[in-house]
Coordinates of C-alpha atoms (C1' of nucleotides) in Angstrom, one line a residue:
Chain A
M16 CA -27.5 2.7 14.0
P17 CA -23.8 0.8 14.2
N18 CA -25.2 -2.0 17.0
S19 CA -28.5 -2.7 15.3
S20 CA -27.5 -6.1 13.7
T21 CA -25.9 -7.3 16.7
T22 CA -27.0 -10.5 18.3
H23 CA -26.5 -12.4 21.5
E24 CA -26.1 -15.9 21.5
V25 CA -25.6 -18.5 25.1
L26 CA -23.2 -21.5 24.5
T27 CA -22.6 -24.0 27.3
A28 CA -20.0 -26.7 28.0
V29 CA -22.1 -29.4 30.0
F30 CA -19.4 -31.8 31.5
Q31 CA -20.1 -35.6 33.1
V32 CA -17.7 -37.9 34.1
R33 CA -18.5 -40.9 32.2
H34 CA -16.8 -44.3 31.9
F35 CA -16.2 -44.9 28.0
P36 CA -14.9 -48.6 27.3
A37 CA -11.7 -50.3 26.5
D38 CA -12.4 -50.4 22.3
A39 CA -13.0 -46.4 22.4
V40 CA -9.8 -45.8 24.3
A41 CA -7.7 -48.1 23.1
S42 CA -7.3 -46.3 19.3
R43 CA -6.0 -43.3 21.3
S44 CA -2.4 -42.1 22.6
G45 CA -2.2 -40.4 26.0
A46 CA -5.2 -41.8 27.9
V47 CA -5.0 -43.9 31.6
C48 CA -6.7 -47.4 30.2
H49 CA -6.5 -50.2 32.7
A50 CA -8.4 -53.2 31.3
G51 CA -12.3 -52.3 30.7
G52 CA -11.4 -48.7 29.3
A53 CA -11.4 -45.6 31.2
T54 CA -13.2 -42.9 33.3
E55 CA -13.1 -39.5 31.9
L56 CA -14.7 -36.0 32.0
A57 CA -17.0 -35.8 28.7
V58 CA -18.1 -32.9 27.2
L59 CA -21.5 -32.4 25.2
L60 CA -21.3 -31.8 21.6
W61 CA -23.4 -32.1 18.8
Q62 CA -22.5 -32.4 15.6
R63 CA -23.3 -29.4 12.5
A64 CA -25.1 -31.0 9.2
R65 CA -24.8 -27.7 7.5
D66 CA -22.8 -25.4 6.6
P67 CA -20.8 -23.0 8.2
Q68 CA -18.5 -25.9 9.5
A69 CA -20.4 -28.6 8.6
D70 CA -19.3 -31.6 10.1
A71 CA -17.8 -29.6 12.9
W72 CA -18.9 -30.1 16.5
S73 CA -20.4 -27.2 18.4
L74 CA -21.8 -26.8 22.0
P75 CA -25.7 -26.5 22.7
G76 CA -26.9 -23.6 22.6
G77 CA -28.1 -20.2 20.4
L78 CA -29.7 -16.9 20.3
V79 CA -31.5 -15.2 23.4
R80 CA -34.2 -14.0 23.3
N81 CA -35.8 -11.2 24.5
D82 CA -37.7 -11.8 27.7
E83 CA -35.4 -14.2 29.2
D84 CA -31.9 -13.4 30.8
L85 CA -28.9 -15.2 30.3
I86 CA -29.4 -18.5 32.2
T87 CA -33.0 -18.9 31.6
S88 CA -31.6 -18.7 28.0
A89 CA -29.2 -21.6 28.6
R90 CA -31.5 -24.0 30.6
R91 CA -33.7 -23.8 27.6
Q92 CA -31.3 -24.4 24.6
L93 CA -30.0 -27.5 26.9
A94 CA -33.7 -28.6 27.1
E95 CA -33.2 -29.7 23.4
K96 CA -30.6 -31.9 23.9
V97 CA -30.5 -33.2 27.5
D98 CA -33.2 -33.6 30.4
V99 CA -32.7 -30.2 32.1
Q100 CA -33.8 -31.7 35.6
E101 CA -30.3 -33.3 35.2
V102 CA -27.9 -30.6 35.0
S103 CA -26.9 -29.8 38.8
H104 CA -25.0 -26.9 38.5
L105 CA -24.9 -24.0 35.7
E106 CA -22.8 -21.2 35.6
Q107 CA -21.3 -17.9 33.8
L108 CA -17.9 -18.2 32.0
S109 CA -16.7 -15.2 30.1
V110 CA -18.0 -13.6 27.2
F111 CA -16.7 -13.8 23.6
S112 CA -17.3 -11.6 21.5
D113 CA -14.7 -11.0 18.9
P114 CA -16.7 -9.3 16.0
H115 CA -15.4 -12.0 13.6
R116 CA -15.5 -14.9 15.7
V117 CA -18.6 -16.7 13.3
P118 CA -19.5 -15.8 9.9
G119 CA -22.9 -13.8 9.1
P120 CA -24.4 -11.2 11.7
R121 CA -22.3 -10.1 14.4
T122 CA -22.7 -12.4 17.4
I123 CA -21.8 -12.1 21.0
A124 CA -21.5 -15.6 22.7
S125 CA -22.1 -15.7 26.6
T126 CA -20.9 -18.7 27.8
F127 CA -21.8 -21.2 30.8
L128 CA -20.5 -24.4 32.4
G129 CA -23.2 -27.0 33.3
L130 CA -22.5 -30.2 35.2
V131 CA -24.6 -33.7 35.1
P132 CA -24.3 -35.9 38.0
L133 CA -23.5 -39.7 37.8
P134 CA -25.1 -41.6 37.2
A135 CA -27.6 -39.7 34.9
D136 CA -27.5 -41.1 31.8
P137 CA -29.6 -39.0 29.5
K138 CA -31.2 -39.7 26.3
L139 CA -29.3 -37.9 23.7
P140 CA -30.6 -36.5 19.7
T141 CA -28.7 -38.8 17.3
D142 CA -26.6 -35.6 16.4
T143 CA -25.4 -35.4 20.1
V144 CA -22.5 -37.3 21.4
W145 CA -20.4 -37.3 25.1
H146 CA -16.8 -36.8 23.9
P147 CA -13.6 -37.3 26.4
V148 CA -12.0 -34.0 26.9
S149 CA -8.9 -35.6 26.5
D150 CA -9.8 -36.3 22.8
L151 CA -11.9 -33.5 21.1
P152 CA -13.1 -33.4 17.6
E153 CA -12.6 -31.1 15.0
M154 CA -14.9 -27.9 16.4
A155 CA -16.6 -25.3 15.2
F156 CA -15.7 -21.5 15.5
D157 CA -14.1 -20.6 18.8
H158 CA -16.2 -23.6 20.7
G159 CA -12.8 -25.5 21.6
T160 CA -11.4 -22.6 23.6
V161 CA -14.8 -22.5 25.3
V162 CA -14.2 -26.1 26.4
E163 CA -10.5 -25.4 27.6
H164 CA -11.7 -22.3 29.5
A165 CA -14.6 -24.1 30.9
R166 CA -12.0 -27.5 31.8
T167 CA -9.4 -25.1 33.6
R168 CA -12.5 -23.1 35.5
L169 CA -13.9 -26.6 36.7
A170 CA -10.5 -27.5 38.1
A171 CA -9.9 -24.4 39.7
K172 CA -13.3 -24.8 41.3
L173 CA -12.7 -28.2 42.8
S174 CA -10.0 -27.2 45.0
Y175 CA -11.6 -24.4 46.7
T176 CA -15.3 -25.0 46.4
N177 CA -17.6 -27.7 46.9
I178 CA -18.6 -27.5 42.8
A179 CA -18.1 -31.8 43.0
Y180 CA -21.7 -31.7 44.0
G181 CA -22.7 -31.0 40.8
L182 CA -20.8 -34.2 39.2
A183 CA -21.1 -36.5 42.1
P184 CA -24.4 -39.0 42.8
A185 CA -26.5 -38.1 46.0
E186 CA -24.8 -41.0 47.8
F187 CA -21.5 -42.0 46.9
P188 CA -18.5 -43.9 48.9
M189 CA -15.5 -42.1 48.5
S190 CA -13.5 -44.3 46.4
T191 CA -16.2 -42.8 43.6
L192 CA -15.8 -39.0 45.0
R193 CA -11.7 -39.7 43.9
E194 CA -12.7 -41.4 40.8
I195 CA -14.5 -38.1 39.4
Y196 CA -11.5 -35.7 41.1
C197 CA -9.2 -37.6 39.1
A198 CA -11.1 -37.4 35.9
A199 CA -12.1 -34.2 36.3
L200 CA -8.4 -32.7 37.3
G201 CA -6.2 -35.1 35.3
Y202 CA -4.0 -36.3 37.7
Q203 CA -4.1 -38.9 40.7
V204 CA -5.7 -38.0 44.0
D205 CA -5.6 -39.7 47.3
A206 CA -8.8 -40.7 49.0
T207 CA -7.3 -40.5 52.0
N208 CA -6.5 -36.9 52.3
L209 CA -9.5 -36.2 49.7
A210 CA -12.1 -37.2 52.7
R211 CA -9.8 -35.4 55.5
V212 CA -9.4 -32.1 53.5
L213 CA -13.5 -32.0 52.1
G214 CA -14.4 -33.1 55.9
R215 CA -12.5 -30.4 57.6
R216 CA -14.3 -27.9 55.5
G217 CA -17.2 -29.5 56.6
V218 CA -18.1 -30.1 52.5
L219 CA -19.2 -33.7 53.2
T220 CA -21.5 -35.4 55.7
A221 CA -21.7 -39.0 56.4
T222 CA -25.0 -40.4 55.8
G223 CA -24.4 -44.0 58.0
N224 CA -25.1 -45.9 55.2
T225 CA -22.6 -48.2 54.1
A226 CA -22.2 -49.6 50.1
R227 CA -22.1 -53.4 50.2
S228 CA -18.7 -54.9 49.5
G229 CA -18.0 -56.2 46.0
R230 CA -17.9 -59.8 44.7
T231 CA -14.1 -59.8 45.4
G232 CA -14.6 -58.8 49.0
G233 CA -12.8 -55.8 50.6
R234 CA -14.6 -53.8 53.6
P235 CA -18.2 -52.1 52.9
A236 CA -17.9 -48.4 52.2
A237 CA -18.9 -45.9 54.3
L238 CA -21.7 -43.6 52.0
Y239 CA -21.5 -39.3 52.1
R240 CA -23.5 -36.5 50.8
F241 CA -22.4 -33.0 49.8
T242 CA -23.7 -31.1 52.7
D243 CA -25.2 -28.1 50.2
S244 CA -26.2 -28.6 46.7
C245 CA -25.5 -25.3 45.9
L246 CA -22.3 -23.7 45.0
R247 CA -20.3 -22.5 48.2
V248 CA -16.7 -21.5 48.4
T249 CA -15.0 -23.3 51.0
D250 CA -11.1 -21.9 51.0
E251 CA -11.6 -18.6 50.0
F252 CA -8.2 -16.8 50.7
A253 CA -4.6 -19.0 50.3
A254 CA -2.8 -16.2 51.3
L255 CA -3.1 -12.7 53.3
R256 CA -6.1 -13.8 55.4
P257 CA -7.7 -10.9 57.5
P258 CA -7.0 -10.8 61.1
V259 CA -9.2 -13.1 63.6
Chain B
M22 CA -38.4 -11.7 15.9
P23 CA -38.0 -12.2 19.5
N24 CA -34.1 -10.7 19.7
S25 CA -34.2 -8.3 17.5
S26 CA -34.2 -5.4 20.0
T27 CA -32.0 -6.4 22.5
T28 CA -29.0 -4.3 23.0
H29 CA -25.4 -4.5 24.2
E30 CA -23.5 -2.2 26.8
V31 CA -20.2 -2.1 28.8
L32 CA -19.8 -0.8 32.3
T33 CA -16.5 -0.7 33.6
A34 CA -15.7 -0.3 37.7
V35 CA -12.6 1.7 37.6
F36 CA -10.5 1.4 40.8
Q37 CA -7.9 3.5 42.2
V38 CA -6.2 3.8 45.3
R39 CA -6.5 7.4 47.0
H40 CA -6.1 9.4 49.7
F41 CA -9.1 11.6 50.9
P42 CA -8.4 14.7 53.0
A43 CA -10.2 14.4 56.9
D44 CA -12.9 16.9 56.5
A45 CA -14.4 14.9 53.7
V46 CA -13.8 11.9 56.0
A47 CA -14.7 13.3 59.4
S48 CA -18.7 13.0 58.3
R49 CA -18.7 9.3 57.5
S50 CA -18.8 7.0 60.0
G51 CA -16.6 3.6 59.9
A52 CA -13.8 4.8 58.0
V53 CA -10.4 4.4 59.3
C54 CA -9.6 8.3 59.8
H55 CA -6.5 9.1 61.4
A56 CA -5.1 12.4 61.0
G57 CA -4.8 13.9 57.3
G58 CA -7.6 11.9 56.1
A59 CA -7.7 8.4 54.8
T60 CA -6.0 6.2 52.1
E61 CA -9.1 4.2 50.3
L62 CA -10.2 2.1 47.6
A63 CA -12.4 4.5 45.1
V64 CA -14.3 4.0 42.2
L65 CA -14.8 6.1 39.4
L66 CA -18.6 7.2 38.7
W67 CA -20.4 9.9 36.9
Q68 CA -23.9 11.5 38.2
R69 CA -26.7 11.4 36.0
A70 CA -28.4 14.4 34.1
R71 CA -31.3 13.1 33.0
D72 CA -34.2 11.0 33.7
P73 CA -33.9 7.8 34.1
Q74 CA -32.8 7.8 37.4
A75 CA -31.3 12.0 37.2
D76 CA -28.6 12.6 40.1
A77 CA -28.1 8.6 40.9
W78 CA -24.6 7.9 40.3
S79 CA -23.5 5.7 37.4
L80 CA -20.3 3.5 36.2
P81 CA -19.2 4.5 33.1
G82 CA -19.9 2.5 30.0
G83 CA -22.0 2.3 27.0
L84 CA -23.6 0.5 24.2
V85 CA -21.2 -1.8 22.2
R86 CA -20.4 -1.2 18.8
N87 CA -21.1 -3.8 15.6
D88 CA -17.6 -3.6 14.7
E89 CA -15.5 -3.7 18.4
D90 CA -15.6 -6.4 21.0
L91 CA -16.0 -5.8 24.4
I92 CA -12.9 -4.8 25.8
T93 CA -12.0 -2.4 23.0
S94 CA -15.4 -0.8 23.4
A95 CA -14.8 -0.4 27.3
R96 CA -11.3 1.2 26.5
R97 CA -13.1 3.7 24.1
Q98 CA -15.9 4.4 26.6
L99 CA -13.4 5.2 29.5
A100 CA -11.7 7.3 27.1
E101 CA -14.4 9.8 27.7
K102 CA -13.7 9.7 31.4
V103 CA -10.5 9.4 31.8
D104 CA -6.7 9.0 30.1
V105 CA -7.2 5.7 28.8
Q106 CA -3.1 5.3 29.2
E107 CA -3.4 5.2 32.8
V108 CA -6.1 2.2 33.0
S109 CA -3.0 -0.4 33.7
H110 CA -5.7 -3.6 33.8
L111 CA -8.8 -4.3 32.2
E112 CA -10.6 -7.6 32.7
Q113 CA -14.3 -8.6 32.2
L114 CA -16.5 -10.0 35.4
S115 CA -20.0 -11.0 34.5
V116 CA -22.7 -10.3 32.5
F117 CA -26.2 -8.8 34.3
S118 CA -29.0 -9.8 31.7
D119 CA -32.5 -9.7 33.7
P120 CA -34.5 -8.0 30.9
H121 CA -35.9 -5.5 33.0
R122 CA -32.7 -4.3 35.0
V123 CA -33.2 -1.0 33.1
P124 CA -35.7 1.0 31.8
G125 CA -36.7 1.3 27.7
P126 CA -35.4 -1.3 25.6
R127 CA -33.8 -4.6 26.8
T128 CA -29.8 -4.0 27.7
I129 CA -27.8 -6.6 28.5
A130 CA -24.6 -5.4 30.3
S131 CA -21.3 -7.2 30.5
T132 CA -19.5 -5.4 33.1
F133 CA -15.3 -5.0 33.5
L134 CA -12.8 -4.4 36.3
G135 CA -10.6 -1.5 35.7
L136 CA -7.3 -0.4 37.9
V137 CA -6.1 3.0 37.9
P138 CA -2.4 3.2 39.5
L139 CA -0.7 5.3 41.5
P140 CA 0.3 8.3 41.6
A141 CA -2.0 8.6 38.2
D142 CA -4.5 11.7 38.9
P143 CA -6.3 11.9 35.8
K144 CA -8.6 15.5 34.5
L145 CA -12.3 14.2 35.1
P146 CA -15.1 15.7 33.4
T147 CA -17.2 17.5 36.0
D148 CA -19.9 14.9 36.2
T149 CA -17.2 12.6 37.1
V150 CA -16.1 12.0 40.7
W151 CA -13.7 9.2 42.6
H152 CA -15.9 8.1 45.5
P153 CA -14.4 6.1 48.4
V154 CA -16.1 2.4 48.1
S155 CA -16.8 2.6 51.6
D156 CA -19.2 5.3 51.0
L157 CA -21.0 5.1 47.9
P158 CA -24.0 7.5 47.0
E159 CA -26.9 6.2 45.4
M160 CA -26.6 4.0 42.4
A161 CA -28.4 4.2 39.2
F162 CA -29.9 0.7 38.2
D163 CA -27.8 -2.5 38.9
H164 CA -24.7 -0.6 39.0
G165 CA -24.5 -0.7 43.3
T166 CA -24.2 -4.7 42.6
V167 CA -21.9 -4.2 39.6
V168 CA -19.3 -2.5 42.2
E169 CA -19.9 -5.0 44.6
H170 CA -18.8 -7.9 42.4
A171 CA -16.1 -6.0 41.3
R172 CA -14.7 -5.1 44.7
T173 CA -14.9 -9.0 45.9
R174 CA -13.4 -9.9 42.7
L175 CA -10.4 -7.9 43.0
A176 CA -9.9 -8.5 47.5
A177 CA -9.9 -12.4 45.9
K178 CA -7.4 -11.6 43.1
L179 CA -5.2 -9.7 45.4
S180 CA -4.3 -12.9 47.4
Y181 CA -3.5 -15.4 44.7
T182 CA -2.5 -13.4 41.7
N183 CA 0.2 -10.5 41.1
I184 CA -3.3 -7.9 40.2
A185 CA -2.0 -5.4 42.5
Y186 CA 0.4 -3.7 39.9
G187 CA -2.5 -2.6 38.3
L188 CA -2.5 -0.5 41.0
A189 CA 1.0 -0.2 42.5
P190 CA 3.4 2.7 40.7
A191 CA 6.5 1.6 38.6
E192 CA 8.3 1.5 41.3
F193 CA 7.8 1.6 45.3
P194 CA 8.7 0.9 49.0
M195 CA 7.2 -1.9 50.8
S196 CA 5.5 0.7 52.7
T197 CA 3.4 2.2 49.9
L198 CA 2.6 -1.8 48.7
R199 CA 0.9 -2.2 52.3
E200 CA -0.8 1.0 51.9
I201 CA -2.5 -0.3 48.7
Y202 CA -3.4 -3.9 50.3
C203 CA -5.0 -2.3 53.3
A204 CA -7.2 -0.2 51.0
A205 CA -8.3 -2.5 48.5
L206 CA -9.0 -5.2 51.1
G207 CA -10.1 -3.5 53.8
Y208 CA -8.3 -5.0 56.8
Q209 CA -4.5 -4.4 57.8
V210 CA -1.9 -6.3 56.5
D211 CA 1.5 -6.6 57.8
A212 CA 4.3 -5.2 55.3
T213 CA 6.7 -7.9 56.5
N214 CA 4.6 -10.9 55.9
L215 CA 3.6 -9.4 52.2
A216 CA 7.2 -8.9 51.5
R217 CA 7.9 -12.4 52.2
V218 CA 5.0 -14.0 50.4
L219 CA 4.9 -11.7 46.9
G220 CA 8.6 -12.4 47.4
R221 CA 8.6 -16.0 47.8
R222 CA 6.6 -16.5 44.9
G223 CA 8.7 -14.2 42.4
V224 CA 5.7 -11.4 41.9
L225 CA 8.5 -8.8 43.3
T226 CA 12.0 -7.8 42.3
A227 CA 14.1 -5.5 43.9
T228 CA 15.5 -2.8 41.9
G229 CA 18.4 -1.9 43.9
N230 CA 17.3 1.9 44.3
T231 CA 16.2 3.1 47.5
A232 CA 14.0 5.8 48.8
R233 CA 15.3 9.0 51.0
S234 CA 14.1 8.7 54.4
G235 CA 11.4 11.0 55.5
R236 CA 12.0 14.3 57.1
T237 CA 11.0 12.7 60.7
G238 CA 14.4 10.5 60.2
G239 CA 13.9 7.0 59.8
R240 CA 15.5 4.1 57.5
P241 CA 15.8 4.3 53.6
A242 CA 13.1 1.8 52.4
A243 CA 14.2 -0.4 49.3
L244 CA 12.3 0.0 46.2
Y245 CA 10.6 -2.8 44.2
R246 CA 8.6 -3.6 41.2
F247 CA 6.3 -5.6 39.8
T248 CA 8.1 -8.5 37.9
D249 CA 5.5 -8.8 35.3
S250 CA 2.8 -6.2 34.0
C251 CA 0.2 -8.6 32.8
L252 CA -1.7 -10.8 35.1
R253 CA -0.6 -14.0 36.7
V254 CA -2.0 -16.8 38.8
T255 CA 1.1 -16.8 41.5
D256 CA -0.9 -19.3 43.9
E257 CA -3.3 -21.9 41.7
F258 CA -4.1 -24.2 44.2
A259 CA -5.2 -24.1 47.7
A260 CA -5.5 -27.6 47.8
L261 CA -5.6 -30.8 45.5
R262 CA -2.0 -29.8 44.4
P263 CA -1.0 -32.2 41.0
P264 CA 1.6 -34.5 42.6
V265 CA 4.9 -33.9 41.8
Chain C
dA4 C1' 21.4 10.3 72.0
dC5 C1' 16.3 9.4 70.7
dA6 C1' 12.5 8.7 67.7
dA7 C1' 11.0 6.9 63.4
dA8 C1' 10.9 4.0 59.8
dA9 C1' 12.8 -0.6 57.2
dG10 C1' 14.0 -4.7 57.5
dT11 C1' 15.4 -9.8 59.6
dG12 C1' 15.3 -13.6 62.7
dT13 C1' 12.3 -16.8 65.5
dT14 C1' 8.4 -19.2 67.1
dC15 C1' 3.9 -20.8 66.6
dG16 C1' 0.3 -22.8 64.4
dT17 C1' -2.2 -24.8 60.9
dG18 C1' -3.1 -27.3 56.8
dC19 C1' -1.9 -30.5 53.2
dT20 C1' 0.7 -35.2 52.2
dA21 C1' 2.5 -39.4 52.0
dC22 C1' 2.9 -43.7 53.7
dA23 C1' 2.9 -47.5 57.1
dC24 C1' -0.7 -49.9 59.7
dC25 C1' -5.3 -51.7 61.3
dC26 C1' -10.3 -53.0 60.2
dA27 C1' -14.1 -55.9 57.5
dT28 C1' -15.8 -58.7 54.2
dG29 C1' -15.8 -62.3 50.6
dG30 C1' -14.0 -66.7 48.7
Chain D
dC27 C1' -6.9 -67.3 56.2
dC28 C1' -6.0 -64.7 52.6
dA29 C1' -7.0 -61.5 48.9
dT30 C1' -9.3 -57.3 48.6
dG31 C1' -10.3 -52.9 49.7
dG32 C1' -12.0 -49.0 53.1
dG33 C1' -10.2 -46.6 57.0
dT34 C1' -7.0 -44.4 61.1
dG35 C1' -2.4 -42.8 62.9
dT36 C1' 1.5 -40.1 62.4
dA37 C1' 5.4 -38.0 61.0
dG38 C1' 6.9 -34.2 57.8
dC39 C1' 7.1 -30.2 55.1
dA40 C1' 5.9 -25.8 53.6
dC41 C1' 3.7 -21.5 54.3
dG42 C1' 1.6 -17.6 56.8
dA43 C1' 0.8 -14.8 61.1
dA44 C1' 2.7 -12.5 64.6
dC45 C1' 6.0 -10.4 67.2
dA46 C1' 10.5 -9.0 69.1
dC47 C1' 14.8 -7.5 67.8
dT48 C1' 18.3 -4.8 65.0
dT49 C1' 19.8 -1.6 61.3
dT50 C1' 19.6 2.9 59.3
dT51 C1' 18.5 7.3 58.9
dG52 C1' 17.1 12.8 60.6
dT53 C1' 17.2 16.1 64.2

DNA sequence: ACAAAAGTGTTCGTGCTACACCCATGG
DNA sequence: CCATGGGTGTAGCACGAACACTTTTGT
C-alpha cells in the first residue's frame, strides 16, 4: 500500500498584537521604535529541544487523531501552549504536502491561522515565546513559509472582512483599533477614515461608553465593539458587482 | 496508534463554460434559455457504479500516494478522466476532515479547483459527464458542498484576479469573454465595462487581430489574450490601501 | 439602405483619502 | 489658557455602472 505510512499534522500560526519594550527593539534594524518600544504583530513559537532541527523554532501543532477533525485537533494542540479560551478566531489556510517537507515518515501539514485578542497575556511554557513577525528567528522545516502565508492572509482579510474582531479587545477606542491595524498591516492607517469605513459597513457598533482621558489631557474617546464575533465578509466584490 | 488508519484523498471540482442544447435546458426551471440553449458553467462528475452511494455522482479524485504531493496527485487522478494538458489552472481549496464524512476508514479530503478553457472538449469515459452547476444531480457524500465552495471561490476570484485565463481560449473577442463571465458569475456583465476594467488592470492585451464578422453582419471584433497565464492578483486592496 | 455587432464617450454615483477645522479634557 | 488627543466637515480623486451614440461589417 503506497499510502499506508502517511500521517497528517496540524500547524497553527497564532498571532497577537503585542508591545515590545525598547531594549528588545533597539537591537533590530527596520523596526518602528518610538520611545517606549514598538507595538507589533507577534507569532507564537516554541524552540525545539531535540533533533531534527534542534534549537530551531516551530509552530504549535501535532498529529491529527483518527476521531477528530482538523479544527478540533488544532484547538487541542494549542491547549498545550495557551489557554484555548483566549483564541478568538481559527481558520484553515493551505496544506503543505511536499513528501520531503520533514524528515522521517511522510507528513502532510494542514495549516491554520489563529488570533488572540488584546489584552490577553496567557502564561506560556518555558520553551514558548511570542516573536515579532518582523524579526523571526531561524525556523524549522517549512514553518517560516507558513507564517508568511498566514500574515498575508490576515492582511488581506483585514481589508474586506471583520477579522480584526479576533485581535481587538471587547471594547476599545478608535486609537487602539488603529494601532492593531497598523501593527498587522505594517503601514500607517488613519483612525478617522478607519472609523468611517468600518462604520459604514456596519462592522463597528458604538457602545455609548467613553474612555477616561489620559494624564496628559485630551478629549475622552468613544468606545466601540465589533458588531459580530464571527467572521463576516463585508466587502465582497471589489469590481463586477451584480446588478441591483 | 490513534491515527494509523487515516487516509488522504484529493477531490477536484473541474469547471468549464459549456453550451447546453435547448432540449436539455427546456426541462429545467430557472435556467436562462434563449433559443438554441444556454451557455453555463459546468462541472465534471462521474456516476458511482457500486455502493456506497451507488448511482450518486462524485468528483474525480482518489487516494494520495506516499511519494506525491497533493497537486501532483490531483493531476494524476484527473488524467483518468480528461487530458491533463487541457487543465489550465489548478488550485487548493479547503480540507474536509469530518471523521464520518465517508463510510469506512477515516478519510481526509483535500479539495481543488480546476479549470478547462474553451474550446476544449475532451473525450470522457462513459461514466463521466459535464453537469451544469445550476442543475446538479444527487451528489455523493459531501461532494455537493465541495462544488459549492469551488463555485464561490471562482466567482470571488473573477473579480479581483486574472483567473478567467483558465476558462478563456488563447485568443478571443470581448463577446466571448463576456459569456464566460456571465456563465461563471450567474448574472449579466457588460462587455464594455469588462473590457475597461480588465484593460486598466493590465490583465488583457490586444493581439491586433480581428475576428471575421458573422453571417448576419456586424463590425469585426478585436481579439485579446490574457497577459499572464498564471494566477495574478490584480485588485488586492478593496479598502485600506497602503499610502503611496 | 438597413440590421447587427463592436467600440467610444459621457454622465452619474459611490467609496476612500487627505487634511483642515472644531471639541473636550488635564495641567 | 494652552497642550493634547478625539471627532467632524469637506474637497478631491479614482473607479465602476449605465446608456446613448458612432463605427464597421453583411445582406
